[in-house]
XYZ file of C-alpha atoms in Angstrom:
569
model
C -41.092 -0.708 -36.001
C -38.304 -2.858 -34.383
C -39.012 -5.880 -32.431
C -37.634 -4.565 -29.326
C -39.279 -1.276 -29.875
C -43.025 -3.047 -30.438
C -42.355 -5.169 -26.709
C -41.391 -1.914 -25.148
C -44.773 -0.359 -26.467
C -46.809 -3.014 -25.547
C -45.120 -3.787 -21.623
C -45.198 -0.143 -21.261
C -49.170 -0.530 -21.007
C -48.842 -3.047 -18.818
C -48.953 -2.775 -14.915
C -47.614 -6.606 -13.852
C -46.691 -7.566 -10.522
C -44.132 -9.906 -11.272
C -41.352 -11.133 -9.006
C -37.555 -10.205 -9.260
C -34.567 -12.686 -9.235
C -30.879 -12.288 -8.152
C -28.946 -14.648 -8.873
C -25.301 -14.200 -7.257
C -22.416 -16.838 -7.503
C -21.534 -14.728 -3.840
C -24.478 -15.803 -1.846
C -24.295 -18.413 0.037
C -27.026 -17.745 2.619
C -30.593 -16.311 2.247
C -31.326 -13.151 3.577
C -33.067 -13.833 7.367
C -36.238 -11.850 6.267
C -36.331 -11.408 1.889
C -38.015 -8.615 0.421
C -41.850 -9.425 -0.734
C -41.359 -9.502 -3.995
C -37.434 -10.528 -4.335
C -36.101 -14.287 -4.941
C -32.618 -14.641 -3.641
C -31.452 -17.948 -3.364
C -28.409 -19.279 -2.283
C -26.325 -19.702 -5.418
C -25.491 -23.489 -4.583
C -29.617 -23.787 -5.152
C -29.865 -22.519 -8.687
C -29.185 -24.191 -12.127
C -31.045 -24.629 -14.975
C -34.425 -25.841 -13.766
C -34.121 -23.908 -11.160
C -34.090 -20.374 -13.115
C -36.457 -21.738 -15.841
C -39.268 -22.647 -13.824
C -39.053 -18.943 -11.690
C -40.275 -17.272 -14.898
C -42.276 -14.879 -15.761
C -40.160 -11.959 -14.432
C -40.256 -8.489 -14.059
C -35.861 -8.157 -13.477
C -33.439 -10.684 -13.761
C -29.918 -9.375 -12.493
C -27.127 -12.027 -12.918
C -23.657 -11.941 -11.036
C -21.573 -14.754 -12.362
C -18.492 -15.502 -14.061
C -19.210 -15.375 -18.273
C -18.619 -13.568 -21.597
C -20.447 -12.158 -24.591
C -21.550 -15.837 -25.338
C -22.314 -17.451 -21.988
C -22.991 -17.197 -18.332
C -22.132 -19.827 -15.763
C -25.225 -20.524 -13.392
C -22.938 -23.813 -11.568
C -22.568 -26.497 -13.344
C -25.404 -25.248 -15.862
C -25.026 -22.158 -18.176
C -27.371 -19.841 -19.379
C -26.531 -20.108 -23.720
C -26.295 -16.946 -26.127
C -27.605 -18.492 -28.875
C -30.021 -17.137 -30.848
C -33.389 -18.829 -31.706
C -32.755 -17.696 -35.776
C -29.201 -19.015 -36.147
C -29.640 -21.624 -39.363
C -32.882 -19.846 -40.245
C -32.518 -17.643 -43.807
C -31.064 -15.147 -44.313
C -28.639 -16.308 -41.103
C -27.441 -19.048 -42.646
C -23.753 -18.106 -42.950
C -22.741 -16.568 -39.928
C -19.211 -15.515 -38.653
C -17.571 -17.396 -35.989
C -19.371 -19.456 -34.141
C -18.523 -21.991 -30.790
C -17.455 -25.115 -30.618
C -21.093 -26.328 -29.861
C -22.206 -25.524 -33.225
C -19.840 -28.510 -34.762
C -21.005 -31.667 -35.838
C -21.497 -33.278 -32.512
C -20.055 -30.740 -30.768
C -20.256 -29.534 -27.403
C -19.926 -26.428 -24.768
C -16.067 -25.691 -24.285
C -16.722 -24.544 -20.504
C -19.745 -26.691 -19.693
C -18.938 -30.079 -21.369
C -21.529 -31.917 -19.080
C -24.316 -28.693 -18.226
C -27.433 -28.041 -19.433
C -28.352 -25.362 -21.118
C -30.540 -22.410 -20.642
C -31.205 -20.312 -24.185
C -30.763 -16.598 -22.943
C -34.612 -16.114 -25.288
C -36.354 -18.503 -23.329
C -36.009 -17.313 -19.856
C -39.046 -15.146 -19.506
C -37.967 -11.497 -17.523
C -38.510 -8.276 -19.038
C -35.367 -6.351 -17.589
C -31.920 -8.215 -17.668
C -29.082 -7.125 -15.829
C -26.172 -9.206 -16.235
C -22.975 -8.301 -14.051
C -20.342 -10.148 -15.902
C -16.850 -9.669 -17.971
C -17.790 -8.620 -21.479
C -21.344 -9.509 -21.044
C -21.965 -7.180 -23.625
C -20.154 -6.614 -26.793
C -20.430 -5.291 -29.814
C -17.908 -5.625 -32.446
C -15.847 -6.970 -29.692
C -17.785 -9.756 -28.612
C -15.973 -13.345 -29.066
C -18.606 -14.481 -31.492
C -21.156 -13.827 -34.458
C -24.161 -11.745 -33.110
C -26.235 -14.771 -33.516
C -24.014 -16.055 -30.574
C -24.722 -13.506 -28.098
C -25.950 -13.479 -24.460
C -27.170 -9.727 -24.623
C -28.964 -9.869 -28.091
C -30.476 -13.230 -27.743
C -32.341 -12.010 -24.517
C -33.720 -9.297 -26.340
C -34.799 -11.767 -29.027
C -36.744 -13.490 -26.686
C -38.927 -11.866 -23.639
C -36.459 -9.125 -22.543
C -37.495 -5.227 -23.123
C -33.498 -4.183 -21.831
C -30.554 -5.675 -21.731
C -28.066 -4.155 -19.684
C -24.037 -5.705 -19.277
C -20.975 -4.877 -18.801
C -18.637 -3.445 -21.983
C -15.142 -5.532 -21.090
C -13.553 -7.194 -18.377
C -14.470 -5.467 -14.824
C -14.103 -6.356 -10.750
C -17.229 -6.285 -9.020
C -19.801 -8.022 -6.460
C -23.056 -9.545 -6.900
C -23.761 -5.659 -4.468
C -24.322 -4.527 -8.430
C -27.271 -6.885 -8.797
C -29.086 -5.405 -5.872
C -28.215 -2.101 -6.199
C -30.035 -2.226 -9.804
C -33.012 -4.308 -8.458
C -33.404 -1.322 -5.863
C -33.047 1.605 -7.885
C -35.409 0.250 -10.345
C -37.796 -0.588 -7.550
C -37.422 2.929 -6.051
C -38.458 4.555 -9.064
C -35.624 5.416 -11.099
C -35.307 4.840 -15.059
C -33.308 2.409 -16.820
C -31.092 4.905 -17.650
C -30.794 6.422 -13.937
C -29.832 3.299 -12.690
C -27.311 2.537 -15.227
C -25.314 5.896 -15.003
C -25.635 5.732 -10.823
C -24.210 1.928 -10.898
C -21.732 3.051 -13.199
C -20.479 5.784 -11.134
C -20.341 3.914 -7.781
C -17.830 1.556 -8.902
C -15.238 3.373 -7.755
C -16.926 4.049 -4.274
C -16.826 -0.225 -4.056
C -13.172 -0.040 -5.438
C -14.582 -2.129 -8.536
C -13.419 0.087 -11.414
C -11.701 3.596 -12.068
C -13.752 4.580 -15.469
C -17.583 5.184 -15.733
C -17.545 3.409 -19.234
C -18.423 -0.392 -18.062
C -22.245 -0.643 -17.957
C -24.110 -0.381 -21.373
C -27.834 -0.420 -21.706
C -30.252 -1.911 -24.773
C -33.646 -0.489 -24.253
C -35.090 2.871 -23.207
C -33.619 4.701 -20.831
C -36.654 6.556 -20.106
C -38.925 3.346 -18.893
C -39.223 2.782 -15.494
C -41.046 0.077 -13.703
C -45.027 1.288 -13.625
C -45.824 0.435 -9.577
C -42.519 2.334 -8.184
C -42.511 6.219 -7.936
C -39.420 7.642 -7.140
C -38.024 7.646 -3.625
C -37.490 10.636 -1.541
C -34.028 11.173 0.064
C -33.017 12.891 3.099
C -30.168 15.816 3.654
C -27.518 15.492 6.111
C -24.585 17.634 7.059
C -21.237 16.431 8.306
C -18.106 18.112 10.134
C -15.572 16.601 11.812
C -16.815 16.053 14.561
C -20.137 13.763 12.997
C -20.385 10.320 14.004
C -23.340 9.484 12.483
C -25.951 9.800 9.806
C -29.652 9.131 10.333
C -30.942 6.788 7.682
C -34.508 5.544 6.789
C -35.028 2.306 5.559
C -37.704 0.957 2.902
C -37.654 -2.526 1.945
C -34.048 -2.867 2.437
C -33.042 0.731 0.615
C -32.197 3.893 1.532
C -30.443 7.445 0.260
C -29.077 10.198 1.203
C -27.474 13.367 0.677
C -24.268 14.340 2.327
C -23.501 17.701 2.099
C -19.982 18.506 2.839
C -16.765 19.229 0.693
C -14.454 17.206 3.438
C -16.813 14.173 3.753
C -16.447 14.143 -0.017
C -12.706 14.419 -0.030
C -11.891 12.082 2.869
C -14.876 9.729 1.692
C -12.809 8.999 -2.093
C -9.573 9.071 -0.749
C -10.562 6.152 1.101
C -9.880 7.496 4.372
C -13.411 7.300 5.744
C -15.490 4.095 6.561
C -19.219 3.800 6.699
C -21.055 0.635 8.654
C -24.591 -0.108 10.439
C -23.752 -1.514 13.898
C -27.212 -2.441 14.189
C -27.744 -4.189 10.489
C -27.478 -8.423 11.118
C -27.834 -8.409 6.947
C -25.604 -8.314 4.655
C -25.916 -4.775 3.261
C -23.943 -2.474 1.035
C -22.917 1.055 0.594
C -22.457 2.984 -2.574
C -21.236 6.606 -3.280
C -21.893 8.859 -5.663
C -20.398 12.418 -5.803
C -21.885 15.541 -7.220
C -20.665 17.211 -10.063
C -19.184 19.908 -7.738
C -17.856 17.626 -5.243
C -19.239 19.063 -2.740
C -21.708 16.574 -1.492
C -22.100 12.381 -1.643
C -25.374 10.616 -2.230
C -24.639 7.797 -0.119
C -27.323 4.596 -1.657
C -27.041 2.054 1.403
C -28.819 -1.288 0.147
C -29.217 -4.840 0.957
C -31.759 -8.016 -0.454
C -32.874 -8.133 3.068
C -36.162 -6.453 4.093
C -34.547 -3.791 6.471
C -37.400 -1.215 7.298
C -37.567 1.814 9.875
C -34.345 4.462 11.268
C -31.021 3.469 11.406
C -27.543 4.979 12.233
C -24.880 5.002 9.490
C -21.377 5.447 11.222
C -18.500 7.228 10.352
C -15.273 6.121 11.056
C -12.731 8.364 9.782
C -9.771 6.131 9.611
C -6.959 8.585 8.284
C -5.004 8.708 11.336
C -5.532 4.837 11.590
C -4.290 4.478 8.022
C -1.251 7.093 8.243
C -0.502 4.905 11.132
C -0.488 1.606 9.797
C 1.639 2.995 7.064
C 4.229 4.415 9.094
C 4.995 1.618 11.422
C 5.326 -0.836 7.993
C 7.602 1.595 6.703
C 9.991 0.932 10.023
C 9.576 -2.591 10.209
C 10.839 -3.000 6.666
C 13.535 -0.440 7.165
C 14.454 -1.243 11.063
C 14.514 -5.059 10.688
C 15.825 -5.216 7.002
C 18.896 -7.443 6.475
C 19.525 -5.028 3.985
C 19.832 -1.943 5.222
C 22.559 -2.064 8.130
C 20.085 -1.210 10.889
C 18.897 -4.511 11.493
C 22.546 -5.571 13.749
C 20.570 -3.191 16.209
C 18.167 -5.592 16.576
C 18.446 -9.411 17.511
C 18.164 -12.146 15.460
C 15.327 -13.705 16.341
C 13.267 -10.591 16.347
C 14.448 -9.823 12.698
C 12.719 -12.935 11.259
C 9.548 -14.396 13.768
C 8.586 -10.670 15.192
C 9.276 -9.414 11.493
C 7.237 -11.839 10.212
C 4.106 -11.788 12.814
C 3.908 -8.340 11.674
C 3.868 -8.449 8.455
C 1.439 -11.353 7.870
C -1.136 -9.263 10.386
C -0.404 -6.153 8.539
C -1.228 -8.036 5.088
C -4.674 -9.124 7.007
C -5.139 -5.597 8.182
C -4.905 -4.471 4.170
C -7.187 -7.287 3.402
C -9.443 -6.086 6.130
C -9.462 -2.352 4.976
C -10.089 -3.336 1.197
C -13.091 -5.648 1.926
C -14.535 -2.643 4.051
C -15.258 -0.758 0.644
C -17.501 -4.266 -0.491
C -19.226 -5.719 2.958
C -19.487 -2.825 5.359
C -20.426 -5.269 7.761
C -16.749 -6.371 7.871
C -15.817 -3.203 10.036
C -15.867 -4.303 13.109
C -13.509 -7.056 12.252
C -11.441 -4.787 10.597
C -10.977 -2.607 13.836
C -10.245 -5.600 15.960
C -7.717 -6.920 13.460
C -5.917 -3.608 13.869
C -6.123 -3.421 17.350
C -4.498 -7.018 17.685
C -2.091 -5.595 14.866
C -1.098 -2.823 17.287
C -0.749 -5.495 20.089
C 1.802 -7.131 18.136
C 3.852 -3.858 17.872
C 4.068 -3.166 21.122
C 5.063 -6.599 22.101
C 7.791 -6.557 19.207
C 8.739 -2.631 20.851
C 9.076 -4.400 24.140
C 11.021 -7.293 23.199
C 13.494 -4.730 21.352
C 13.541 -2.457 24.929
C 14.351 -5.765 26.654
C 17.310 -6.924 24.507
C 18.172 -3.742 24.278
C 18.660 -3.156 27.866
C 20.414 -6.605 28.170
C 22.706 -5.472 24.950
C 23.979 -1.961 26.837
C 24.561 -4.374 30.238
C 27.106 -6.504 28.453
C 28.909 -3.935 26.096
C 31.219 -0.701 26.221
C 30.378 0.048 21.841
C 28.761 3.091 20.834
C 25.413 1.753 19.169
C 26.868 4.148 15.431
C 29.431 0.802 15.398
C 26.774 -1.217 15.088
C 25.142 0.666 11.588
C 27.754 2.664 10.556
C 28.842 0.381 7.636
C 26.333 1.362 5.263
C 26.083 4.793 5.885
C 27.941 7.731 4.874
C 29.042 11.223 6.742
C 27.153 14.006 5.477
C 27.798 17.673 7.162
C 26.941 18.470 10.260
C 24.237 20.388 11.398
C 24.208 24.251 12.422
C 26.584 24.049 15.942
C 24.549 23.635 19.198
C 25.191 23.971 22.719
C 25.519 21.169 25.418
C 22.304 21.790 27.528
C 24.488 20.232 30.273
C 27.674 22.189 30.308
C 26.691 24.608 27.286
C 29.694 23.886 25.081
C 29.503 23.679 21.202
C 28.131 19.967 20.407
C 29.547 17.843 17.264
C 26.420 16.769 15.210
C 27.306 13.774 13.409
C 24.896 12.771 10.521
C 24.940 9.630 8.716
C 23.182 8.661 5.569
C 22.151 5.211 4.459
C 24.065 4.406 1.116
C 21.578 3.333 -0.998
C 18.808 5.110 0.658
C 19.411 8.505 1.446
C 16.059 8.978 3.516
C 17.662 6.582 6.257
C 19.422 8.680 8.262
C 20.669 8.951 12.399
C 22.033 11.862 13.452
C 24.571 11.161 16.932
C 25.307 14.404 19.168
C 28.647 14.469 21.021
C 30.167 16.692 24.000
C 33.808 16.697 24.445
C 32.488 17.193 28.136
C 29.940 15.208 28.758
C 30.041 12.172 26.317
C 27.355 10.918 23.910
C 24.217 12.345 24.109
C 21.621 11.542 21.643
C 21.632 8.957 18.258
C 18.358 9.082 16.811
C 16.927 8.360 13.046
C 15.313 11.974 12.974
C 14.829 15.020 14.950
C 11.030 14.658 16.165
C 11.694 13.469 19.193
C 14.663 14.574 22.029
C 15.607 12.247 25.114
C 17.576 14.445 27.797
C 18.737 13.136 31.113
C 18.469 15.100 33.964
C 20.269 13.432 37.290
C 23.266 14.411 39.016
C 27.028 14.628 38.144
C 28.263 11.968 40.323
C 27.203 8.940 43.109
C 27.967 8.021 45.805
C 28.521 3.679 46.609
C 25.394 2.251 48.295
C 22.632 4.654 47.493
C 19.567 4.963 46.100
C 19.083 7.642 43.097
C 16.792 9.700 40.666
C 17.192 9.710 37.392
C 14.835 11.691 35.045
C 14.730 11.129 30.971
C 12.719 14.008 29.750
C 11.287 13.290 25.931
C 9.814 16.177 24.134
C 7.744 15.424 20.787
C 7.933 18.216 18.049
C 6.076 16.695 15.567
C 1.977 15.606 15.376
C 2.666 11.934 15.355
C 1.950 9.840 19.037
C 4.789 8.169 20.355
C 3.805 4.773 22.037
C 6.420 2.980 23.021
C 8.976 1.867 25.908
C 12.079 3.306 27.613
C 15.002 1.973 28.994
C 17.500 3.029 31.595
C 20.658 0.767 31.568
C 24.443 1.563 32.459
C 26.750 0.100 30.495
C 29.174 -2.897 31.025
C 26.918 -2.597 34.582
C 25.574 -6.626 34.122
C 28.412 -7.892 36.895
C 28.665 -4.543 38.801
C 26.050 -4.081 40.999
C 24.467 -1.255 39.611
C 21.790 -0.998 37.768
C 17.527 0.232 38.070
C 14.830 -1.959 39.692
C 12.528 -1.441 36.880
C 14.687 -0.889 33.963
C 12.199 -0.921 31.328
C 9.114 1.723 31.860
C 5.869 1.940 29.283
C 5.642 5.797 27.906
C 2.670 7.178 25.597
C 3.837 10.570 24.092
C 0.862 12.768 22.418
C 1.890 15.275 19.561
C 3.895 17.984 21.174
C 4.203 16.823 24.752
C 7.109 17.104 26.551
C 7.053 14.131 29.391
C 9.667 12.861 32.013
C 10.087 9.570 32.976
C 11.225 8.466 36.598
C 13.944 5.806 36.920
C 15.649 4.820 40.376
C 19.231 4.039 40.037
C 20.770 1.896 42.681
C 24.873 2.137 43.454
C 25.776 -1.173 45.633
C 28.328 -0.829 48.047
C 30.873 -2.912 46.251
C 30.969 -1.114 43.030
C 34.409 0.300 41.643
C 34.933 3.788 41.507
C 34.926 4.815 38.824
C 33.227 6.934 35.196
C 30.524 4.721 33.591
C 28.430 5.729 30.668
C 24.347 5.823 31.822
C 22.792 5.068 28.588
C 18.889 5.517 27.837
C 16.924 4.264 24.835
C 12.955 4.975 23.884
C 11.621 2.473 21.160
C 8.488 3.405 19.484
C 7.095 1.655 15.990
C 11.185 -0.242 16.234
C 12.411 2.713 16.161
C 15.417 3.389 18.315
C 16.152 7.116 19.943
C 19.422 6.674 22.216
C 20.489 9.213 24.853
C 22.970 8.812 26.997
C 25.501 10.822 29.765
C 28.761 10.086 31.925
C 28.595 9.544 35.792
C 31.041 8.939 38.504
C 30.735 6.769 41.461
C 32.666 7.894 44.164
């Protein structure tokens, strides 16, 4: 009979109420209210002493940085070696630390103290650190090993991680509660395993390893029940019930499932002031999600888990980063739409938000308390956008008062003809229009498309063909009057449009004519066709003559031009 195998035979008899111990190099604050029978001590607060003198235990679980041979615990260490290393028949050993030279020392901990892995008196180890344990991989001689010399001591299990991994010390609770809830060794290794990827730690299963049986289970916990919940798209929230800071349940529902792992779907407690965490597990059919929400706290009682589905958020985010880099690119031949000084400090505000915002979003998959910051970060990310759209509306309005160009001068550079679109007709005059397409050199998805009318002039230059500006007004003014001009936008596509327009004439900046309110805010849901009201005033003293009325809609930077001739008689 083995060693371990006699301690497992003999604890197995044994019905000890013995405390538990996190230790977590990520806590820097105890929990308001801990659980009875949990230490969890700011991580600042621990060292050698510190974790010695907490013994016995009934589960130590360790996050810290480490290896096969060692595990950092601050400026102390907690030491793999093994209490028969120089004993016979281990007196020739493979290769062996630093330490073990004549006068030697620690490589990482030159000035700590160490902790011998067999002294430190727990019965269940969990240690949630890189290559914590290794076999034939490990850096060292068994004799030097953190995960063996536990079990030579006081430990019954030994449970680490197989290589280098991400993670959070939310690994070290979620064990502690499982265990405590009344699931086996081996339950609680194959669930932590597969919520890694719920937590965005890991891809593969294959990182947690246990020594010990998988079968044992602490003697005082029987297992908890969980409830059922069902979700549509419409759900907002799950009920949840709360024991000692744990609770589970069952989500059945193929979409929650699929939006849930494609990260499109966030889960918080508004009401939680802990720190808690939230892990997923799918079933084998994907069509539900145990959801384990967890926390060191003591929560107790009924809660609310929200859903946030964030897909439209994210496809959002997404889209206006992919026209900031492509409107305001130096590269690209786009960006001499757009002014200097938008192109580099508006450019830049962006982006650096945007980078927060994806920041934001990741850290929701760890601390599900961080929602709420993440939704105000986007919202002041949107801010920004519409700012930048209305500085572009207002240069852009200045830009047609000064010049006579057609904006295609501006771009045209780095882009190439391609062949024009089936003919349509004018809706003004109903003649055949010429649709010219260009095509960004050395991105083809670029593109603008500019509509012409021998008749009636320019009409529409626009990246795509989701949205259509047409002016509705009539054919000619008269000097010193006051008149309406309509822009009707239609939106073909299921994207909102939030944005500005802009009514300008051109060369018009020293003419007297122009719109009191030039610049008008416009929010365009998926297929809605809107018009927007401008006033155009004709002073007395302007020439008579054809002028170009040019309008311009700028959503996410994006520019859609459309455009008419008028006389003023």
């Amino acid at each position: 009979m083995t060693f371990l195998d006699a301690k497992q035979r003999y604890f197995s008899k044994k019905d000890e109420r013995l405390p538990h111990l996190i230790v977590d190099a990520f806590l820097s604050k105890a929990p308001d209210e801990a659980i009875e029978d949990v230490i969890a001590k700011p991580y600042a607060e621990l060292n050698r002493n510190a974790v010695a003198e907490m013994g016995p235990l009934h589960i130590l679980s360790v996050t810290s940085h480490g290896m096969s041979d060692l595990i950092h615990l601050n400026s102390d260490y907690i030491c793999g070696k093994s209490p028969y290393l120089g004993i016979e028949p281990y007196i020739n050993p493979h290769r062996l630390p630093s330490c073990m030279d004549h006068n030697g020392f620690c490589f990482f901990k030159k000035t700590g103290d160490a902790l011998k892995a067999f002294e430190i008196k727990a019965k269940h180890v969990f240690v949630n650190s890189c290559g914590s344990l290794q076999f034939k991989q490990a850096t060292f001689d068994p004799l030097f090993n953190v995960g063996y010399s536990f079990l030579e001591g006081h430990a019954c299990s030994f449970v680490g991680a197989l290589r280098w991994k991400d993670g959070y010390g939310s690994e070290s609770v979620l064990f502690y509660q499982l265990l405590k809830n009344g699931y086996t060794l081996g339950e609680a290794v194959a669930i932590l395993n597969d919520t890694l990827y719920s937590n965005q730690f890991e891809h593969s299963k294959n990182v947690f390893c246990l020594i010990g049986d998988p079968e044992s289970a602490l003697l005082q916990s029987e297992k908890a029940e969980y409830d059922t919940a069902h979700y549509d798209d419409k759900s907002k929230a799950i009920h949840l019930k709360f024991n000692a800071g744990f609770a589970h349940v069952k989500v059945e529902s193929r979409l929650f499932v699929d939006v849930f792992m494609r990260q499109r779907m966030l889960l918080h407690v508004k009401a939680l002031k802990e720190t808690y965490f939230i892990s997923a597990v799918p079933t084998k059919e994907k069509n539900a999600l145990h959801l384990f929400v967890y926390s060191n706290g003591n929560i107790h009682g009924d809660q609310l888990l929200n859903i946030e589905d964030v897909s439209a958020l994210f496809d959002n985010l997404l889209y206006v980063y992919r026209n900031v880099d492509q409107n305001l690119n130096n590269t690209l031949g786009l960006n001499k739409l757009y002014p200097n000084w938008i192109k580099q400090g508006g450019k830049k505000n962006i982006e650096n938000r945007l980078l927060n915002v994806s920041r934001l979003l990741k850290e929701c998959f760890i601390h599900h308390h961080q929602f709420p910051k993440f939704r105000k970060s986007s919202h002041m990310f949107f801010q920004e956008v519409d700012k930048l759209n209305f500085d572009i509306a207002k240069t852009l309005y200045e830009s047609i008062s000064r010049t006579s160009f057609r904006f295609s001068e501006y771009y045209q550079e780095s882009f190439v003809l391609q062949p024009d679109h089936s003919p349509e007709d004018c809706y003004l005059c109903g003649k055949t229009l010429a649709s010219r397409t260009l095509v960004h050199i050395l991105q083809p998805n670029i593109k603008r498309t500019e509509t012409i009318c021998s008749s009636c002039g320019g009409l529409e230059d626009k990246p795509d063909h989701d949205l259509s500006l047409q002016l509705k007004l009539q054919e000619s003014f008269t000097k010193a009057s006051n008149n309406n001009v309509v822009l009707q936008l239609k939106n073909s596509t299921e994207k909102v449009f939030d944005g500005y327009c802009v009514l300008a004439v051109r060369r018009s900046s020293e003419l007297g004519i122009g719109s009191g309110e030039p610049i008008k805010k416009i929010l365009l849901q998926p297929h809605e066709t809107k018009e927007v009201d401008f006033e155009l005033v004709v002073e007395s003293d302007v020439p008579i003559h054809q002028y170009a009325l040019q309008t311009a809609f700028i959503s996410m930077t994006q520019i859609y031009l459309s455009g008419r001739s008028i006389w003023v008689h």
